[in-house]
Coordinates of C-alpha atoms in Angstrom, one line a residue:
T1 CA -64.5 27.3 -1.4
D2 CA -61.4 25.1 -1.5
R3 CA -58.4 26.5 -3.5
Q4 CA -55.2 24.9 -4.6
V5 CA -51.9 26.8 -4.7
S6 CA -48.8 25.2 -6.2
V7 CA -45.8 25.7 -3.9
P8 CA -42.4 25.9 -5.7
G9 CA -40.6 23.2 -3.7
I10 CA -40.9 21.0 -0.6
V11 CA -42.5 22.7 2.4
L12 CA -40.2 22.2 5.4
S13 CA -42.2 24.2 7.9
M14 CA -45.0 26.8 8.1
V15 CA -46.4 29.2 10.7
A16 CA -49.4 31.6 10.8
Y17 CA -48.4 35.2 10.7
G18 CA -51.2 37.4 11.8
D19 CA -54.8 36.5 10.8
D20 CA -54.4 36.5 7.0
H21 CA -50.9 35.3 6.2
L22 CA -49.0 32.0 6.3
I23 CA -45.2 32.0 6.2
L24 CA -43.7 28.9 4.4
H25 CA -40.1 27.7 4.6
V26 CA -39.6 25.9 1.3
L27 CA -36.7 23.8 -0.1
D28 CA -36.2 23.9 -3.9
S29 CA -34.7 20.5 -4.6
S30 CA -33.6 21.6 -8.1
T31 CA -31.4 24.4 -6.9
W32 CA -30.9 23.3 -3.3
R33 CA -31.8 26.8 -2.1
S34 CA -34.1 27.6 0.8
R35 CA -36.9 30.0 0.3
V36 CA -39.2 31.9 2.6
I37 CA -42.6 32.6 1.1
D38 CA -45.6 34.6 2.2
Y39 CA -49.0 33.2 1.4
A40 CA -51.9 35.7 1.6
F41 CA -55.2 34.2 2.4
D42 CA -57.3 37.0 1.0
S43 CA -55.7 37.1 -2.5
H44 CA -54.5 33.5 -2.5
T45 CA -51.0 34.5 -3.7
L46 CA -47.5 33.5 -3.0
N47 CA -44.8 36.1 -2.6
A48 CA -41.1 35.3 -2.0
L49 CA -39.8 37.1 1.1
R50 CA -36.3 35.7 0.8
D51 CA -34.4 33.4 -1.5
S52 CA -31.8 32.1 1.0
P53 CA -28.3 30.9 0.1
V54 CA -27.0 27.9 1.9
N55 CA -25.6 29.9 4.8
Q56 CA -28.9 31.5 5.8
F57 CA -31.4 29.6 8.0
P58 CA -34.9 30.8 8.5
S59 CA -36.7 30.1 11.8
F60 CA -39.5 31.6 13.9
G61 CA -39.3 33.3 17.3
D62 CA -41.6 32.6 20.3
A63 CA -43.9 35.4 19.2
G64 CA -44.1 34.1 15.6
E65 CA -41.6 36.6 14.2
L66 CA -39.4 35.6 11.3
I67 CA -35.7 35.1 12.1
V68 CA -33.0 34.5 9.6
T69 CA -29.7 33.3 11.0
E70 CA -26.7 34.0 8.8
V71 CA -23.5 32.0 9.3
D72 CA -20.0 32.9 8.0
G73 CA -17.0 30.6 7.9
V74 CA -15.3 28.0 5.8
P75 CA -17.6 25.6 3.9
R76 CA -17.1 22.8 6.3
T77 CA -18.1 24.9 9.3
V78 CA -21.2 26.1 7.5
A79 CA -22.0 22.5 6.5
L80 CA -21.7 21.4 10.1
F81 CA -24.0 24.2 11.3
S82 CA -26.5 23.3 8.6
A83 CA -26.5 19.7 9.8
L84 CA -27.0 20.8 13.5
Y85 CA -29.6 23.3 12.5
A86 CA -31.6 20.6 10.6
W87 CA -31.3 18.3 13.6
R88 CA -32.5 21.0 16.0
S89 CA -35.4 21.9 13.6
Q90 CA -36.4 18.2 13.7
Y91 CA -36.0 17.5 10.0
L92 CA -32.6 15.8 10.0
A93 CA -32.1 16.6 6.4
N94 CA -35.0 14.3 5.5
A95 CA -36.9 16.8 3.5
F96 CA -37.4 14.3 0.7
A97 CA -39.8 12.3 2.9
Y98 CA -42.2 15.2 2.5
G99 CA -42.5 15.1 -1.3
N100 CA -43.1 12.6 -4.1
N101 CA -40.9 9.8 -5.6
Y102 CA -41.1 11.0 -9.2
L103 CA -37.3 11.7 -9.3
G104 CA -36.6 8.8 -6.9
D105 CA -36.1 11.1 -3.9
I106 CA -38.0 8.9 -1.5
T107 CA -36.1 5.8 -2.8
W108 CA -32.6 7.2 -2.8
N109 CA -32.7 9.8 -0.1
A110 CA -35.6 9.6 2.4
A111 CA -35.4 5.8 2.7
Y112 CA -31.7 5.8 3.6
V113 CA -32.3 8.5 6.2
I114 CA -35.0 6.4 7.8
E115 CA -32.6 3.5 7.9
A116 CA -30.0 5.7 9.5
L117 CA -32.6 7.0 12.1
V118 CA -33.4 3.4 13.0
N119 CA -29.7 2.7 13.6
F120 CA -29.2 6.0 15.5
H121 CA -32.1 5.1 17.8
E122 CA -30.7 1.6 18.4
I123 CA -27.2 3.0 19.2
T124 CA -28.2 6.0 21.3
G125 CA -31.7 5.2 22.6
R126 CA -32.7 8.9 22.0
E127 CA -36.4 9.4 21.4
I128 CA -35.8 12.2 18.9
F129 CA -34.7 9.7 16.3
Q130 CA -37.9 7.7 16.7
I131 CA -40.0 10.8 16.5
Q132 CA -38.2 11.8 13.2
L133 CA -38.6 8.4 11.5
V134 CA -42.3 8.2 12.6
R135 CA -43.0 11.6 11.0
S136 CA -41.1 10.6 7.9
I137 CA -42.9 7.4 7.5
D138 CA -46.3 9.1 8.0
A139 CA -45.3 11.5 5.2
I140 CA -44.2 8.6 2.9
L141 CA -47.4 6.7 3.5
S142 CA -49.3 9.8 2.5
A143 CA -47.4 10.0 -0.8
T144 CA -48.4 6.8 -2.6
N145 CA -49.6 6.6 -6.2
A146 CA -53.2 6.5 -5.1
Q147 CA -52.9 9.7 -3.1
L148 CA -50.8 11.6 -5.6
M149 CA -52.2 10.2 -8.9
P150 CA -55.7 8.8 -8.1
W151 CA -56.6 8.8 -11.8
E152 CA -53.5 6.7 -12.8
S153 CA -54.2 3.0 -13.6
R154 CA -50.8 2.0 -15.0
V155 CA -49.2 1.6 -11.5
P156 CA -50.5 0.1 -8.3
G157 CA -52.0 2.7 -5.9
F158 CA -50.2 1.4 -2.8
L159 CA -46.6 2.0 -4.1
W160 CA -44.4 5.0 -5.0
A161 CA -43.8 5.4 -8.8
T162 CA -40.9 7.2 -10.3
R163 CA -40.8 8.9 -13.7
K164 CA -37.1 9.4 -14.1
Y165 CA -36.5 5.8 -15.2
S166 CA -39.3 5.5 -17.7
M167 CA -38.4 5.8 -21.4
D168 CA -40.1 9.1 -21.9
K169 CA -39.2 10.4 -18.4
A170 CA -42.9 11.1 -17.9
A171 CA -44.8 7.8 -17.5
P172 CA -45.1 6.5 -13.9
L173 CA -43.1 3.4 -13.3
D174 CA -42.8 1.1 -10.3
L175 CA -39.5 -0.8 -10.4
L176 CA -38.6 -3.6 -8.1
V177 CA -35.5 -1.8 -6.8
S178 CA -37.3 1.6 -6.3
D179 CA -40.1 0.3 -4.1
S180 CA -37.8 -2.2 -2.4
R181 CA -35.5 0.5 -1.0
I182 CA -38.5 2.3 0.5
L183 CA -40.2 -0.8 2.0
Y184 CA -37.1 -2.2 3.5
A185 CA -36.6 1.0 5.5
L186 CA -40.2 1.0 6.6
L187 CA -40.2 -2.7 7.6
L188 CA -36.9 -2.2 9.5
A189 CA -38.6 0.5 11.6
A190 CA -41.7 -1.7 12.1
N191 CA -39.7 -4.8 13.1
R192 CA -37.6 -2.8 15.6
G193 CA -40.7 -1.8 17.4
L194 CA -40.4 1.9 16.6
L195 CA -43.9 2.3 15.1
D196 CA -47.2 2.1 16.7
E197 CA -49.5 -0.8 16.0
K198 CA -51.5 1.0 13.3
Q199 CA -48.5 2.3 11.4
A200 CA -46.7 -1.0 11.6
A201 CA -49.7 -2.9 10.3
A202 CA -50.0 -0.5 7.4
V203 CA -46.4 -1.0 6.5
I204 CA -46.6 -4.8 6.6
E205 CA -49.9 -4.8 4.6
I206 CA -48.3 -2.6 1.8
A207 CA -45.2 -4.9 1.7
G208 CA -47.5 -7.9 1.4
M209 CA -49.4 -6.4 -1.5
C210 CA -46.1 -5.4 -3.1
F211 CA -45.0 -9.1 -2.9
D212 CA -48.2 -10.1 -4.7
Y213 CA -47.6 -7.5 -7.3
F214 CA -44.0 -8.4 -8.1
E215 CA -44.5 -12.2 -7.6
Q216 CA -46.0 -12.2 -11.1
Q217 CA -42.5 -11.5 -12.3
F218 CA -40.8 -14.3 -10.5
D219 CA -39.1 -16.7 -12.9
E220 CA -39.3 -20.1 -11.3
A221 CA -36.7 -21.7 -13.7
A222 CA -34.2 -18.9 -13.2
G223 CA -34.8 -18.4 -9.5
I224 CA -34.9 -14.6 -9.9
Y225 CA -37.3 -11.8 -10.8
R226 CA -37.8 -10.2 -14.2
I227 CA -38.7 -6.7 -15.0
R228 CA -42.4 -6.3 -15.8
Y229 CA -43.0 -7.1 -19.5
G230 CA -44.5 -4.1 -21.4
S231 CA -43.6 -1.6 -18.7
P232 CA -42.2 1.8 -20.0
F233 CA -38.6 0.7 -19.2
W234 CA -35.9 0.0 -21.8
A235 CA -35.2 -3.5 -20.4
D236 CA -38.8 -4.6 -19.8
G237 CA -39.1 -8.4 -19.5
V238 CA -35.4 -8.8 -18.8
W239 CA -34.0 -10.6 -15.7
A240 CA -33.4 -7.8 -13.2
P241 CA -29.8 -6.9 -12.1
F242 CA -28.5 -8.5 -8.9
N243 CA -28.7 -5.3 -6.8
W244 CA -32.5 -5.1 -7.7
Q245 CA -32.9 -8.8 -6.7
H246 CA -31.1 -8.2 -3.3
A247 CA -32.8 -4.9 -2.5
W248 CA -36.0 -7.0 -2.8
G249 CA -34.4 -9.8 -0.9
L250 CA -33.9 -7.5 2.1
V251 CA -37.7 -6.8 2.0
L252 CA -38.4 -10.6 1.9
I253 CA -36.2 -11.1 4.9
E254 CA -38.0 -8.4 6.9
L255 CA -41.4 -9.7 5.8
Y256 CA -40.5 -13.1 7.0
R257 CA -39.3 -11.7 10.2
A258 CA -42.5 -9.8 10.6
T259 CA -45.0 -12.5 9.6
G260 CA -43.2 -15.9 9.7
E261 CA -44.8 -16.8 6.4
D262 CA -42.8 -19.4 4.5
I263 CA -43.3 -18.0 1.0
Y264 CA -41.1 -15.0 1.9
R265 CA -38.4 -17.3 3.2
E266 CA -38.6 -19.5 0.1
R267 CA -38.2 -16.6 -2.2
A268 CA -35.2 -15.3 -0.2
V269 CA -33.6 -18.7 -0.4
A270 CA -34.1 -18.9 -4.2
L271 CA -32.4 -15.5 -4.6
A272 CA -29.5 -16.5 -2.3
E273 CA -29.0 -19.8 -4.2
R274 CA -29.0 -18.1 -7.6
F275 CA -26.6 -15.4 -6.4
R276 CA -24.1 -17.9 -5.0
A277 CA -24.2 -19.9 -8.2
E278 CA -23.0 -16.9 -10.2
W279 CA -19.9 -16.2 -8.1
E280 CA -16.5 -16.3 -9.7
M281 CA -13.4 -16.4 -7.5
G282 CA -10.6 -14.0 -8.0
A283 CA -6.9 -15.0 -7.7
D284 CA -6.9 -13.6 -4.1
G285 CA -10.0 -15.6 -3.2
A286 CA -12.4 -12.6 -3.5
A287 CA -15.9 -13.3 -4.6
L288 CA -16.9 -11.6 -7.8
W289 CA -20.1 -11.3 -9.8
H290 CA -21.5 -9.3 -12.7
Y291 CA -24.2 -6.6 -12.6
W292 CA -26.7 -8.6 -14.6
P293 CA -27.6 -12.3 -14.3
A294 CA -26.1 -14.6 -16.8
E295 CA -29.3 -14.6 -19.0
F296 CA -28.7 -11.0 -19.9
Y297 CA -25.2 -11.7 -21.3
M298 CA -26.5 -14.6 -23.3
G299 CA -28.6 -12.2 -25.3
W300 CA -32.0 -12.8 -27.0
E301 CA -33.7 -12.5 -30.3
A302 CA -37.1 -11.0 -31.2
K303 CA -38.6 -14.5 -31.7
D304 CA -37.8 -15.3 -28.0
G305 CA -40.3 -12.7 -26.9
V306 CA -38.2 -11.6 -24.0
S307 CA -38.7 -7.8 -24.2
M308 CA -41.2 -5.5 -25.9
N309 CA -39.0 -2.4 -25.8
T310 CA -35.7 -4.2 -26.5
P311 CA -36.8 -7.1 -28.8
S312 CA -33.2 -8.3 -29.3
W313 CA -29.9 -8.0 -27.5
P314 CA -26.5 -9.4 -28.6
A315 CA -24.7 -12.0 -26.6
A316 CA -21.5 -10.7 -25.1
D317 CA -18.9 -11.5 -22.5
D318 CA -18.8 -9.0 -19.7
A319 CA -15.3 -7.9 -18.8
L320 CA -16.4 -5.9 -15.8
Y321 CA -17.6 -7.1 -12.4
E322 CA -20.1 -5.5 -10.1
D323 CA -19.2 -2.0 -8.8
G324 CA -18.9 -1.2 -5.1
S325 CA -22.1 0.8 -4.6
H326 CA -24.4 -1.9 -6.0
A327 CA -22.3 -4.7 -4.5
G328 CA -23.0 -3.2 -1.1
I329 CA -26.7 -4.0 -1.5
S330 CA -25.9 -7.6 -2.3
I331 CA -23.5 -7.9 0.6
K332 CA -26.0 -6.5 3.0
F333 CA -28.5 -9.1 1.7
L334 CA -26.0 -11.9 2.2
L335 CA -25.3 -10.9 5.8
E336 CA -29.0 -10.3 6.7
Y337 CA -29.8 -13.6 5.1
R338 CA -27.4 -15.5 7.3
D339 CA -28.6 -13.7 10.4
V340 CA -32.3 -14.5 9.8
I341 CA -32.7 -17.3 7.3
G342 CA -29.6 -19.5 7.9
D343 CA -26.1 -20.3 6.6
E344 CA -26.9 -22.2 3.4
P345 CA -26.0 -21.5 0.7
F346 CA -23.4 -19.0 2.1
S347 CA -20.7 -20.7 4.1
D348 CA -18.2 -19.1 6.5
A349 CA -15.6 -19.4 3.7
D350 CA -18.0 -17.4 1.5
V351 CA -18.1 -14.6 4.1
D352 CA -14.3 -14.6 4.1
S353 CA -14.4 -14.3 0.3
I354 CA -16.7 -11.3 0.6
A355 CA -14.3 -9.7 3.1
R356 CA -11.6 -10.0 0.4
T357 CA -14.0 -8.5 -2.1
I358 CA -14.4 -5.4 0.1
E359 CA -10.6 -5.2 0.7

């Protein structure tokens, strides 16, 4: 008889202990504490053996015995040991690849680690980095909506819904930026030849289906994407922020690199042209832009039918320009665009302006 037991956290590793016990090493992402739990097959119960602080590191000996290494020292020393321990344990702090995306953990943690692993492999050539990203991607491909929520019809089964951005913090929601960050990292690994044929094909297929899904939100007149109308997001129907557009733009570039299909190039060009048209130049020649496209600041009324959840929004001048964190996504898009698509509409002088923006 199959039984399901809820484990309080992300399982980092497990090992059989005797004939009737399983020892689990679990990370509780809400408290950032590591726990060692005994699962008894006969009673189907979980019992905490140790709730470890950050300076204690569980592992297993050659004979399967439980070993807990305790490290003393200043916080930086302990942090360094923790990083080395994670590397040696072949997790590389990418525990979030082995969970769900309800709190955005795959989007804002695991995807960035995969991107870093791709770069580490390119720089060092060490196989361990490829092994880690392949394992991470396998885990992510096993955590789609269809696999975690097979009953859920409000989101596409092939993506990774969050809940933290929905209005009630419970409804599943696939946002352009959330899925883009994941797919960009996966496509990057595929296009660098770090995945086998089957895994690479799966990634490219999902990215293509994602394009079809979000293509329904492309506004031809504006040259940018809108947030799905009627979705459980406060700004449904509104033109998405530039960092969303460019996170998706990076996916389009990698899709074009992988397939050569012109539609991906055309959409990337549209995003680039619209982005460049919104630049303002600072006194020092730095390129500046706002978080939202101009349509947002123009406002709308209920009769315009822009948004279900925010029927009206007042027009206003935005005194603030894009922040550094979000601007980094746009700048990466610009540089990747020039490398793969071409110079237009970004000239060498534009790149110099971006350099002044960073300064």
